Short mmCIF file of C-alpha atoms in Angstrom, two decimals:
data_model
loop_
_atom_site.label_atom_id
_atom_site.label_comp_id
_atom_site.label_asym_id
_atom_site.label_seq_id
_atom_site.Cartn_x
_atom_site.Cartn_y
_atom_site.Cartn_z
CA MET K 1 -1.10 -14.80 8.04
CA VAL K 2 1.32 -12.67 6.10
CA GLY K 3 4.49 -11.90 8.02
CA MET K 4 4.81 -14.71 10.54
CA MET K 5 7.03 -14.33 13.57
CA ILE K 6 10.16 -16.26 12.74
CA ASP K 7 12.44 -15.52 15.69
CA GLY K 8 9.90 -16.21 18.38
CA ALA K 9 11.92 -13.94 20.63
CA GLY K 10 9.00 -11.75 21.49
CA GLU K 11 6.82 -9.01 20.08
CA GLU K 12 9.79 -7.12 18.65
CA ALA K 13 10.91 -10.11 16.53
CA ASP K 14 11.84 -9.18 12.97
CA GLU K 15 9.22 -10.26 10.51
CA LEU K 16 9.09 -10.65 6.75
CA VAL K 17 7.26 -7.91 4.92
CA THR K 18 6.22 -7.26 1.32
CA PRO K 19 5.88 -3.92 -0.51
CA GLY K 20 3.01 -1.80 0.73
CA GLU K 21 2.78 -3.28 4.21
CA PHE K 22 2.33 -0.98 7.16
CA LEU K 23 5.45 -0.73 9.34
CA GLY K 24 4.69 2.01 11.82
CA GLU K 25 3.70 5.62 12.42
CA ALA K 26 5.90 8.38 11.04
CA THR K 27 5.69 10.15 14.40
CA GLN K 28 7.37 7.26 16.22
CA LEU K 29 9.81 5.93 13.63
CA VAL K 30 12.11 7.20 10.90
CA ALA K 31 11.90 5.51 7.50
CA GLY K 32 15.24 3.97 6.48
CA LYS K 33 16.22 1.93 3.45
CA GLY K 34 13.42 -0.18 2.05
CA ALA K 35 10.70 1.94 3.66
CA TYR K 36 8.94 5.13 2.70
CA VAL K 37 6.59 7.65 4.24
CA SER K 38 3.03 7.99 2.96
CA GLY K 39 0.92 10.49 4.80
CA ARG K 40 1.45 9.68 8.46
CA SER K 41 2.42 6.03 8.11
CA ILE K 42 5.58 4.25 7.10
CA LEU K 43 5.17 1.53 4.50
CA ALA K 44 7.60 -1.06 3.17
CA SER K 45 8.96 -0.72 -0.36
CA LEU K 46 10.94 -3.97 -0.59
CA THR K 47 10.39 -7.65 0.25
CA GLY K 48 12.51 -8.69 3.17
CA ARG K 49 13.05 -8.67 6.87
CA ARG K 50 12.02 -5.69 8.97
CA THR K 51 14.72 -4.38 11.29
CA ILE K 52 14.59 -1.55 13.82
CA THR K 53 17.79 0.25 14.74
CA PRO K 54 17.82 2.46 17.83
CA PRO K 55 18.64 6.14 17.30
CA THR K 56 22.27 7.25 17.37
CA PRO K 57 23.07 8.71 20.79
CA GLY K 58 23.50 12.44 20.66
CA SER K 59 21.22 13.03 17.71
CA SER K 60 18.38 15.49 18.06
CA ASP K 61 15.78 13.01 16.85
CA ASN K 62 15.09 10.24 19.36
CA ARG K 63 13.06 8.06 16.99
CA SER K 64 14.31 4.62 15.95
CA THR K 65 14.99 3.89 12.29
CA ILE K 66 13.02 1.12 10.65
CA GLU K 67 14.49 -0.61 7.60
CA VAL K 68 13.65 -3.52 5.34
CA VAL K 69 16.60 -5.67 4.36
CA GLY K 70 15.96 -7.33 1.01
CA HIS K 71 17.72 -10.46 -0.13
CA LYS K 72 18.77 -8.90 -3.38
CA ALA K 73 20.04 -5.38 -3.01
CA HIS K 74 19.84 -3.67 -6.36
CA GLY K 75 23.25 -2.76 -7.74
CA ALA K 76 25.14 0.19 -6.34
CA VAL K 77 24.60 3.61 -7.94
CA PRO K 78 27.19 6.37 -7.43
CA GLN K 79 25.99 9.16 -5.17
CA PRO K 80 27.70 12.54 -4.59
CA GLY K 81 30.19 12.07 -1.80
CA SER K 82 30.83 8.37 -2.28
CA ILE K 83 34.28 6.95 -2.92
CA VAL K 84 34.48 4.94 -6.14
CA ILE K 85 37.07 2.69 -7.76
CA ALA K 86 37.34 3.26 -11.51
CA ARG K 87 39.46 2.23 -14.46
CA VAL K 88 40.81 4.93 -16.76
CA THR K 89 39.69 4.47 -20.35
CA LYS K 90 40.70 7.65 -22.13
CA VAL K 91 43.11 10.44 -21.30
CA MET K 92 42.72 13.77 -23.07
CA ALA K 93 44.21 17.23 -22.72
CA ARG K 94 41.73 18.56 -20.19
CA ASN K 95 40.05 15.51 -18.70
CA ALA K 96 40.21 11.75 -18.31
CA SER K 97 37.33 9.33 -18.88
CA VAL K 98 36.89 6.46 -16.47
CA ASP K 99 34.59 3.45 -16.03
CA ILE K 100 33.25 3.29 -12.47
CA MET K 101 33.41 -0.30 -11.23
CA CYS K 102 32.92 -0.16 -7.45
CA VAL K 103 30.96 2.25 -5.28
CA ASP K 104 31.91 2.32 -1.59
CA SER K 105 33.39 -1.20 -1.78
CA LYS K 106 30.33 -2.65 -3.52
CA ALA K 107 30.70 -3.69 -7.17
CA VAL K 108 28.23 -2.22 -9.63
CA LYS K 109 26.12 -4.43 -11.84
CA GLU K 110 26.83 -2.36 -14.95
CA LYS K 111 29.60 0.16 -15.48
CA PHE K 112 28.94 3.87 -15.11
CA SER K 113 30.88 6.55 -16.96
CA GLY K 114 32.85 9.10 -15.01
CA ILE K 115 35.07 12.02 -15.91
CA ILE K 116 37.97 13.61 -14.01
CA ARG K 117 38.52 17.17 -15.12
CA GLN K 118 41.88 18.87 -15.13
CA GLN K 119 40.97 21.12 -12.21
CA ASP K 120 39.87 18.17 -10.08
CA VAL K 121 43.02 16.06 -10.31
CA ARG K 122 44.81 17.63 -7.36
CA ALA K 123 44.35 20.39 -4.83
CA THR K 124 47.34 22.59 -5.63
CA GLU K 125 48.41 24.33 -8.89
CA ILE K 126 45.35 23.07 -10.66
CA ASP K 127 45.99 25.06 -13.85
CA LYS K 128 49.41 23.47 -14.37
CA VAL K 129 48.14 19.87 -14.33
CA ASP K 130 49.35 17.63 -17.17
CA MET K 131 46.75 14.88 -17.64
CA TYR K 132 49.23 12.48 -19.28
CA GLN K 133 51.47 12.68 -16.24
CA SER K 134 48.59 12.01 -13.87
CA PHE K 135 46.75 9.10 -15.48
CA ARG K 136 47.22 6.57 -18.24
CA PRO K 137 44.60 4.29 -19.83
CA GLY K 138 44.24 1.10 -17.79
CA ASP K 139 45.08 2.65 -14.41
CA ILE K 140 42.89 1.84 -11.44
CA VAL K 141 42.05 5.01 -9.53
CA ARG K 142 40.18 5.79 -6.33
CA ALA K 143 38.09 8.93 -6.70
CA LEU K 144 35.35 10.90 -5.00
CA VAL K 145 32.05 11.59 -6.73
CA LEU K 146 31.54 15.35 -6.94
CA SER K 147 28.16 15.42 -8.59
CA LEU K 148 25.84 13.63 -10.97
CA GLY K 149 27.50 15.65 -13.71
CA ASP K 150 26.09 16.07 -17.18
CA ALA K 151 24.14 13.63 -19.32
CA ARG K 152 27.27 11.71 -20.28
CA ALA K 153 29.24 11.10 -17.09
CA TYR K 154 29.58 11.59 -13.36
CA TYR K 155 32.10 14.22 -12.25
CA LEU K 156 34.88 12.74 -10.12
CA SER K 157 37.74 14.23 -8.18
CA THR K 158 41.12 12.91 -7.01
CA ALA K 159 42.12 16.09 -5.18
CA LYS K 160 42.98 14.46 -1.88
CA ASN K 161 45.94 12.54 -0.52
CA GLU K 162 44.16 9.23 -0.36
CA LEU K 163 42.68 9.60 -3.87
CA GLY K 164 44.42 8.93 -7.16
CA VAL K 165 46.07 6.01 -8.90
CA VAL K 166 45.97 2.90 -6.76
CA SER K 167 47.36 0.37 -9.19
CA ALA K 168 48.98 0.78 -12.60
CA GLN K 169 50.92 -1.23 -15.12
CA SER K 170 54.13 0.04 -16.65
CA ILE K 171 54.89 0.07 -20.37
CA SER K 172 56.82 -3.16 -19.94
CA GLY K 173 53.83 -4.85 -18.29
CA GLY K 174 54.83 -5.06 -14.63
CA THR K 175 52.66 -3.78 -11.81
CA MET K 176 54.30 -0.58 -10.59
CA VAL K 177 55.26 0.34 -7.05
CA PRO K 178 54.54 3.89 -5.79
CA ILE K 179 57.63 5.77 -4.67
CA SER K 180 56.33 9.29 -4.15
CA TRP K 181 53.24 11.50 -4.59
CA THR K 182 53.89 11.76 -8.32
CA GLU K 183 55.99 8.76 -9.30
CA MET K 184 55.68 5.01 -9.64
CA GLN K 185 58.45 2.58 -10.51
CA CYS K 186 58.29 -0.62 -12.54
CA PRO K 187 59.89 -3.56 -10.67
CA LEU K 188 60.97 -5.30 -13.89
CA THR K 189 62.84 -2.50 -15.63
CA GLY K 190 63.32 0.12 -12.92
CA GLN K 191 61.66 2.72 -15.12
CA ILE K 192 59.94 5.58 -13.31
CA GLU K 193 56.57 6.84 -14.61
CA GLN K 194 54.57 9.86 -13.53
CA ARG K 195 51.17 9.40 -11.96
CA LYS K 196 48.95 11.14 -9.42
CA VAL K 197 49.50 8.51 -6.72
CA ALA K 198 47.05 7.76 -3.90
CA LYS K 199 48.38 7.41 -0.39
CA VAL K 200 47.08 3.97 0.60
CA ASP K 201 47.14 3.15 4.28
CA MET O 1 -9.57 -9.31 -27.36
CA GLY O 2 -6.51 -11.13 -28.57
CA PRO O 3 -5.56 -14.11 -30.66
CA PRO O 4 -7.23 -17.51 -30.41
CA PRO O 5 -6.32 -19.89 -27.57
CA THR O 6 -4.18 -22.99 -27.77
CA LEU O 7 -6.06 -25.24 -25.40
CA PRO O 8 -9.64 -26.07 -24.60
CA THR O 9 -11.48 -23.62 -22.42
CA SER O 10 -11.61 -23.56 -18.62
CA HIS O 11 -13.00 -26.28 -16.44
CA SER O 12 -16.51 -25.03 -15.87
CA PHE O 13 -17.16 -24.35 -19.49
CA SER O 14 -17.61 -27.30 -21.82
CA SER O 15 -16.79 -26.68 -25.45
CA PRO O 16 -19.61 -27.30 -27.88
CA SER O 17 -19.63 -30.62 -29.70
CA PRO O 18 -18.45 -30.58 -33.32
CA LYS O 19 -21.95 -31.47 -34.48
CA THR O 20 -23.41 -28.33 -32.88
CA LEU O 21 -20.86 -26.10 -34.58
CA GLN O 22 -21.48 -27.64 -37.96
CA GLU O 23 -25.20 -27.02 -37.75
CA THR O 24 -24.86 -23.33 -36.85
CA LYS O 25 -23.08 -21.18 -39.38
CA THR O 26 -23.52 -17.48 -38.66
CA PRO O 27 -21.41 -15.77 -35.98
CA PHE O 28 -24.47 -15.00 -33.88
CA GLU O 29 -25.57 -18.61 -33.88
CA ILE O 30 -22.11 -19.88 -33.04
CA ARG O 31 -21.98 -17.50 -30.12
CA PHE O 32 -25.41 -18.64 -28.98
CA ALA O 33 -24.29 -22.25 -29.09
CA LEU O 34 -21.25 -21.39 -26.98
CA LEU O 35 -23.28 -19.46 -24.43
CA SER O 36 -25.92 -22.09 -24.05
CA SER O 37 -23.31 -24.63 -23.16
CA LEU O 38 -21.75 -22.30 -20.61
CA SER O 39 -22.46 -23.52 -17.13
CA ILE O 40 -23.28 -20.21 -15.59
CA GLN O 41 -22.06 -20.83 -12.11
CA ASN O 42 -19.31 -18.26 -12.21
CA HIS O 43 -16.18 -20.32 -11.90
CA GLY O 44 -14.42 -17.47 -10.18
CA MET O 45 -10.78 -16.85 -10.60
CA ARG O 46 -8.85 -19.39 -12.59
CA HIS O 47 -6.07 -21.39 -11.00
CA LEU O 48 -3.08 -19.20 -10.15
CA LYS O 49 0.53 -20.26 -10.14
CA GLY O 50 3.60 -18.11 -9.70
CA GLU O 51 7.31 -18.82 -9.64
CA ILE O 52 10.22 -16.48 -8.94
CA GLY O 53 13.72 -16.49 -10.34
CA VAL O 54 13.14 -18.38 -13.57
CA VAL O 55 15.60 -16.31 -15.65
CA SER O 56 18.92 -16.46 -13.85
CA LYS O 57 20.64 -13.77 -15.91
CA ALA O 58 18.00 -11.14 -15.18
CA ASP O 59 18.04 -9.04 -12.02
CA GLY O 60 14.53 -10.26 -11.29
CA SER O 61 12.21 -12.63 -13.08
CA ALA O 62 8.94 -14.45 -12.59
CA LEU O 63 6.61 -16.89 -14.30
CA PHE O 64 2.89 -16.35 -13.73
CA GLU O 65 -0.04 -18.50 -14.79
CA MET O 66 -3.73 -17.66 -14.69
CA GLY O 67 -5.52 -20.78 -15.87
CA ASN O 68 -4.02 -21.59 -19.25
CA THR O 69 -2.43 -18.19 -19.76
CA ARG O 70 1.30 -18.36 -19.04
CA VAL O 71 3.49 -15.33 -18.97
CA ILE O 72 7.17 -14.81 -18.15
CA ALA O 73 8.59 -11.47 -17.00
CA ALA O 74 12.24 -10.39 -16.67
CA VAL O 75 13.47 -7.16 -15.09
CA TYR O 76 16.88 -5.60 -15.75
CA GLY O 77 17.86 -2.67 -13.61
CA PRO O 78 18.32 -0.20 -12.17
CA LYS O 79 21.23 0.43 -14.51
CA GLU O 80 22.74 3.35 -16.35
CA ILE O 81 20.63 4.84 -19.12
CA GLN O 82 21.65 3.36 -22.46
CA ASN O 83 20.12 5.87 -24.81
CA LYS O 84 20.87 9.31 -23.41
CA GLY O 85 18.40 10.89 -25.79
CA GLN O 86 15.53 9.14 -24.07
CA GLN O 87 16.34 10.58 -20.70
CA MET O 88 13.52 13.00 -20.08
CA ASN O 89 13.80 13.72 -16.43
CA ASN O 90 17.09 13.82 -14.57
CA ASN O 91 15.52 13.22 -11.18
CA GLU O 92 13.73 9.98 -11.88
CA ALA O 93 14.48 6.52 -13.19
CA LEU O 94 13.31 5.70 -16.70
CA VAL O 95 10.99 2.68 -16.89
CA ARG O 96 10.84 0.81 -20.21
CA CYS O 97 8.57 -2.07 -20.97
CA GLU O 98 8.29 -4.46 -23.88
CA TYR O 99 5.42 -6.89 -24.37
CA SER O 100 5.69 -9.66 -26.91
CA MET O 101 3.84 -12.87 -27.62
CA ALA O 102 5.74 -16.02 -28.51
CA ASN O 103 4.96 -17.36 -31.96
CA PHE O 104 3.60 -20.53 -30.43
CA SER O 105 1.46 -18.81 -27.80
CA THR O 106 -1.75 -18.87 -29.80
CA GLY O 107 -3.60 -21.43 -31.91
CA ASP O 108 -2.25 -20.13 -35.22
CA ARG O 109 1.45 -19.42 -35.32
CA THR O 110 1.66 -15.61 -35.25
CA ARG O 111 3.84 -13.86 -37.77
CA ARG O 112 4.73 -10.63 -35.95
CA PRO O 113 5.16 -11.20 -32.22
CA LYS O 114 5.91 -7.58 -31.47
CA GLY O 115 5.70 -4.22 -33.17
CA ASP O 116 2.04 -4.50 -34.07
CA ARG O 117 -0.50 -2.11 -32.64
CA ARG O 118 -1.84 -4.37 -29.91
CA SER O 119 1.62 -5.16 -28.53
CA THR O 120 2.64 -1.52 -28.55
CA GLU O 121 -0.53 -0.56 -26.72
CA ILE O 122 -0.14 -3.23 -24.08
CA SER O 123 3.53 -2.31 -23.62
CA LEU O 124 2.49 1.27 -22.97
CA VAL O 125 -0.24 0.21 -20.56
CA ILE O 126 2.08 -2.01 -18.54
CA ARG O 127 4.76 0.66 -18.47
CA GLN O 128 2.41 3.31 -17.15
CA THR O 129 0.98 0.95 -14.58
CA MET O 130 4.36 -0.11 -13.20
CA GLU O 131 5.72 3.43 -13.31
CA ALA O 132 2.95 4.48 -10.98
CA CYS O 133 4.16 2.10 -8.32
CA ILE O 134 7.97 2.13 -8.63
CA LEU O 135 9.67 4.75 -6.43
CA THR O 136 11.49 6.27 -9.39
CA LYS O 137 12.74 9.29 -7.46
CA LEU O 138 15.14 7.05 -5.53
CA MET O 139 17.11 6.11 -8.64
CA PRO O 140 17.86 9.23 -10.71
CA ARG O 141 19.54 8.81 -14.07
CA SER O 142 18.95 5.09 -14.21
CA GLN O 143 16.82 2.82 -16.30
CA ILE O 144 14.66 -0.16 -15.44
CA ASP O 145 13.75 -2.57 -18.27
CA ILE O 146 10.74 -4.85 -17.96
CA PHE O 147 10.37 -7.55 -20.60
CA VAL O 148 7.16 -9.57 -20.66
CA GLN O 149 6.65 -12.52 -22.94
CA VAL O 150 3.44 -14.48 -23.34
CA LEU O 151 4.15 -18.20 -23.62
CA GLN O 152 0.56 -19.37 -23.76
CA ALA O 153 -2.40 -17.06 -24.42
CA ASP O 154 -5.89 -17.88 -23.20
CA GLY O 155 -7.42 -14.53 -22.33
CA GLY O 156 -6.35 -12.09 -19.65
CA THR O 157 -2.78 -11.78 -20.95
CA ARG O 158 -2.67 -8.14 -19.93
CA SER O 159 -3.49 -8.96 -16.32
CA ALA O 160 -1.13 -11.91 -16.17
CA CYS O 161 1.66 -9.69 -17.54
CA ILE O 162 1.14 -7.07 -14.87
CA ASN O 163 1.09 -9.69 -12.11
CA ALA O 164 4.24 -11.30 -13.47
CA ALA O 165 5.95 -7.91 -13.76
CA THR O 166 5.12 -7.13 -10.14
CA LEU O 167 6.65 -10.41 -9.01
CA ALA O 168 9.75 -9.84 -11.12
CA LEU O 169 10.22 -6.29 -9.81
CA ALA O 170 9.87 -7.48 -6.23
CA ASP O 171 12.40 -10.22 -6.95
CA ALA O 172 14.84 -7.67 -8.40
CA GLY O 173 14.63 -5.62 -5.23
CA VAL O 174 13.32 -2.52 -6.99
CA PRO O 175 11.65 -0.32 -4.36
CA MET O 176 7.91 -0.09 -4.93
CA ARG O 177 5.02 1.67 -3.26
CA ASP O 178 2.89 -1.44 -3.12
CA ILE O 179 2.15 -4.63 -5.00
CA ILE O 180 0.21 -3.99 -8.21
CA THR O 181 -2.17 -6.73 -9.24
CA SER O 182 -4.55 -6.92 -12.12
CA CYS O 183 -7.57 -8.96 -13.03
CA SER O 184 -10.24 -8.84 -15.69
CA ALA O 185 -13.97 -9.29 -15.43
CA GLY O 186 -16.79 -9.41 -17.94
CA TYR O 187 -20.54 -9.52 -18.22
CA LEU O 188 -22.26 -12.32 -20.12
CA CYS O 189 -25.91 -13.39 -20.03
CA THR O 190 -26.63 -10.88 -17.25
CA THR O 191 -23.93 -12.42 -15.06
CA PRO O 192 -20.66 -10.77 -14.07
CA LEU O 193 -17.82 -13.21 -14.74
CA LEU O 194 -14.38 -13.02 -13.18
CA ASP O 195 -11.12 -13.70 -15.04
CA LEU O 196 -12.32 -14.34 -18.56
CA ASN O 197 -10.57 -16.85 -20.73
CA TYR O 198 -10.37 -16.45 -24.49
CA ALA O 199 -13.67 -18.13 -25.30
CA GLU O 200 -15.59 -16.03 -22.78
CA ASP O 201 -13.77 -12.93 -23.97
CA SER O 202 -14.65 -13.49 -27.62
CA ALA O 203 -18.31 -14.16 -26.77
CA GLY O 204 -18.91 -10.48 -27.36
CA GLY O 205 -19.50 -9.15 -23.88
CA PRO O 206 -17.51 -6.29 -22.37
CA ASP O 207 -14.11 -6.90 -20.83
CA VAL O 208 -13.05 -4.75 -17.91
CA THR O 209 -9.39 -4.90 -16.84
CA VAL O 210 -8.53 -3.37 -13.48
CA GLY O 211 -5.11 -2.87 -11.89
CA ILE O 212 -4.88 -1.81 -8.25
CA LEU O 213 -2.31 -1.07 -5.57
CA ALA O 214 -3.44 -3.86 -3.30
CA LYS O 215 -2.94 -2.56 0.24
CA MET O 216 -3.55 1.10 -0.54
CA ASP O 217 -6.75 0.30 -2.46
CA LYS O 218 -5.95 2.64 -5.33
CA VAL O 219 -6.77 1.98 -8.96
CA THR O 220 -3.87 2.43 -11.39
CA LEU O 221 -5.30 0.77 -14.49
CA LEU O 222 -8.86 0.70 -15.75
CA GLN O 223 -9.68 -0.40 -19.27
CA MET O 224 -12.83 -1.60 -20.92
CA ASP O 225 -13.85 -2.48 -24.43
CA ALA O 226 -17.52 -2.45 -25.49
CA LYS O 227 -20.19 -0.60 -23.51
CA LEU O 228 -21.87 -1.17 -20.19
CA PRO O 229 -24.59 0.69 -18.28
CA LEU O 230 -23.14 2.46 -15.28
CA ASP O 231 -24.62 0.38 -12.44
CA THR O 232 -23.65 -2.87 -14.16
CA PHE O 233 -20.20 -1.45 -14.69
CA GLU O 234 -19.85 -0.79 -10.98
CA ASN O 235 -20.68 -4.41 -10.17
CA VAL O 236 -18.25 -5.73 -12.72
CA MET O 237 -15.49 -3.40 -11.57
CA GLN O 238 -16.07 -4.37 -7.95
CA LEU O 239 -15.80 -8.03 -8.92
CA ALA O 240 -12.55 -7.37 -10.74
CA ILE O 241 -11.18 -5.51 -7.71
CA GLU O 242 -11.98 -8.47 -5.49
CA GLY O 243 -10.16 -10.68 -7.95
CA CYS O 244 -7.16 -8.34 -7.79
CA LYS O 245 -7.12 -8.58 -4.02
CA ALA O 246 -7.16 -12.38 -4.19
CA VAL O 247 -4.20 -12.27 -6.60
CA ALA O 248 -2.40 -9.87 -4.26
CA GLN O 249 -2.86 -12.27 -1.36
CA TYR O 250 -1.39 -15.06 -3.45
CA ILE O 251 1.53 -12.93 -4.65
CA ARG O 252 2.39 -11.93 -1.10
CA GLU O 253 2.46 -15.56 -0.07
CA ILE O 254 4.81 -16.39 -2.93
CA LEU O 255 7.16 -13.54 -2.03
CA LEU O 256 7.29 -14.50 1.62
CA GLU O 257 7.81 -18.17 0.79
CA ASN O 258 10.61 -17.28 -1.61
CA THR O 259 12.34 -15.06 0.96
CA LYS O 260 12.14 -17.76 3.61
CA GLN O 261 13.67 -20.29 1.23
CA LEU O 262 16.51 -17.93 0.30
CA GLU O 263 17.21 -17.23 3.94
CA SER O 264 17.31 -20.89 4.88
CA ARG O 265 19.61 -21.61 1.93
CA ARG O 266 21.86 -18.80 3.01
CA GLY O 267 21.89 -20.26 6.47
CA SER O 268 20.67 -17.24 8.41
#
């Protein structure tokens, strides 16, 4: 009775599953999100709808991936290699502290702490970086997660063209317009301020 | 054993008349009066009722009732670890659990709802039980908080708390190995009884609480107070496991029903 066929489209119709239910053999399927491998079988770990995605063409493994799509995805957690949007909270001589707000275009439920070290701000001349001319408190930056970091914060990097300050407010309060890799201009006063600017397409 | 109940005892058990209680004074005689008025057809599991999403602010929440015992559970997480000093293991999520009883949950208004020895012990028991089933390795450096509050206590609060916590975790979308369910069983007048209420629990017989991973048939919690001979214990434990499986069946139905409702509301 558990897991009725909803679609009625045939035997492969997606059904609702609950944690612990058997989804398939590990020899025939790959466990995706919401599923895990126990011994030789794949079991569900979330409550939701079971979906099977065919294997990507050209991959060595020709098994389909089975996933369980829950109705409530638990909030995003930064992973090494993901692009995050963060707000700068503190700028110091050798690093800048940020609050991570979005991970890969999904907002987090609660803020995570991140840190951008002096050597990770840009790719060239990393020992001559001036943190105050790269970031200011309140700036919104796009960064890449390098690693889980230490107990206090994730380690982030802006050492790419498309990473850096995306939006910033000038001293006079206007939202600044980027004019080069290192400068942004306030539309109200015409003042130019230094930032590590991201190249937004 | 737990504090006294608020309401009269379960349906198959008639409370002794006031006249009987007045005549018998000693604890043994009171117990005898209670037992003799017990109708010893085992009433089986008490009436179950579960509801998901009762606390809107929490990531996941559930209300669970077993007979007259009502328990509410709220889950917050996974989120960043608040107290960095508590972070033992960098590769796993930290699971925290807090059990408390509302002041009005028992017959006499309790003074200290949490912090006393019984609450600390039950918090630890629930935490260990849920930690065994959450896939903590998937969420390193995060924390999952489970808060369980007893609104009405009539025996079996431990089991109701675990069942409510399972529902709340499933509602929050926390990945789990399986659904954990729990049920208690006892042994009175040479009869195994399932799902004891407070009166049956305080009658002096042993109380066995079992928590299992329903589909995988693995025991994660086993507690007993008082003593039992081994073969009797096996019968009582088997009865409790059957009760757990019945609860698991019910919990699965609730989860599926809830998901179907959410999907239809979302229009998919």
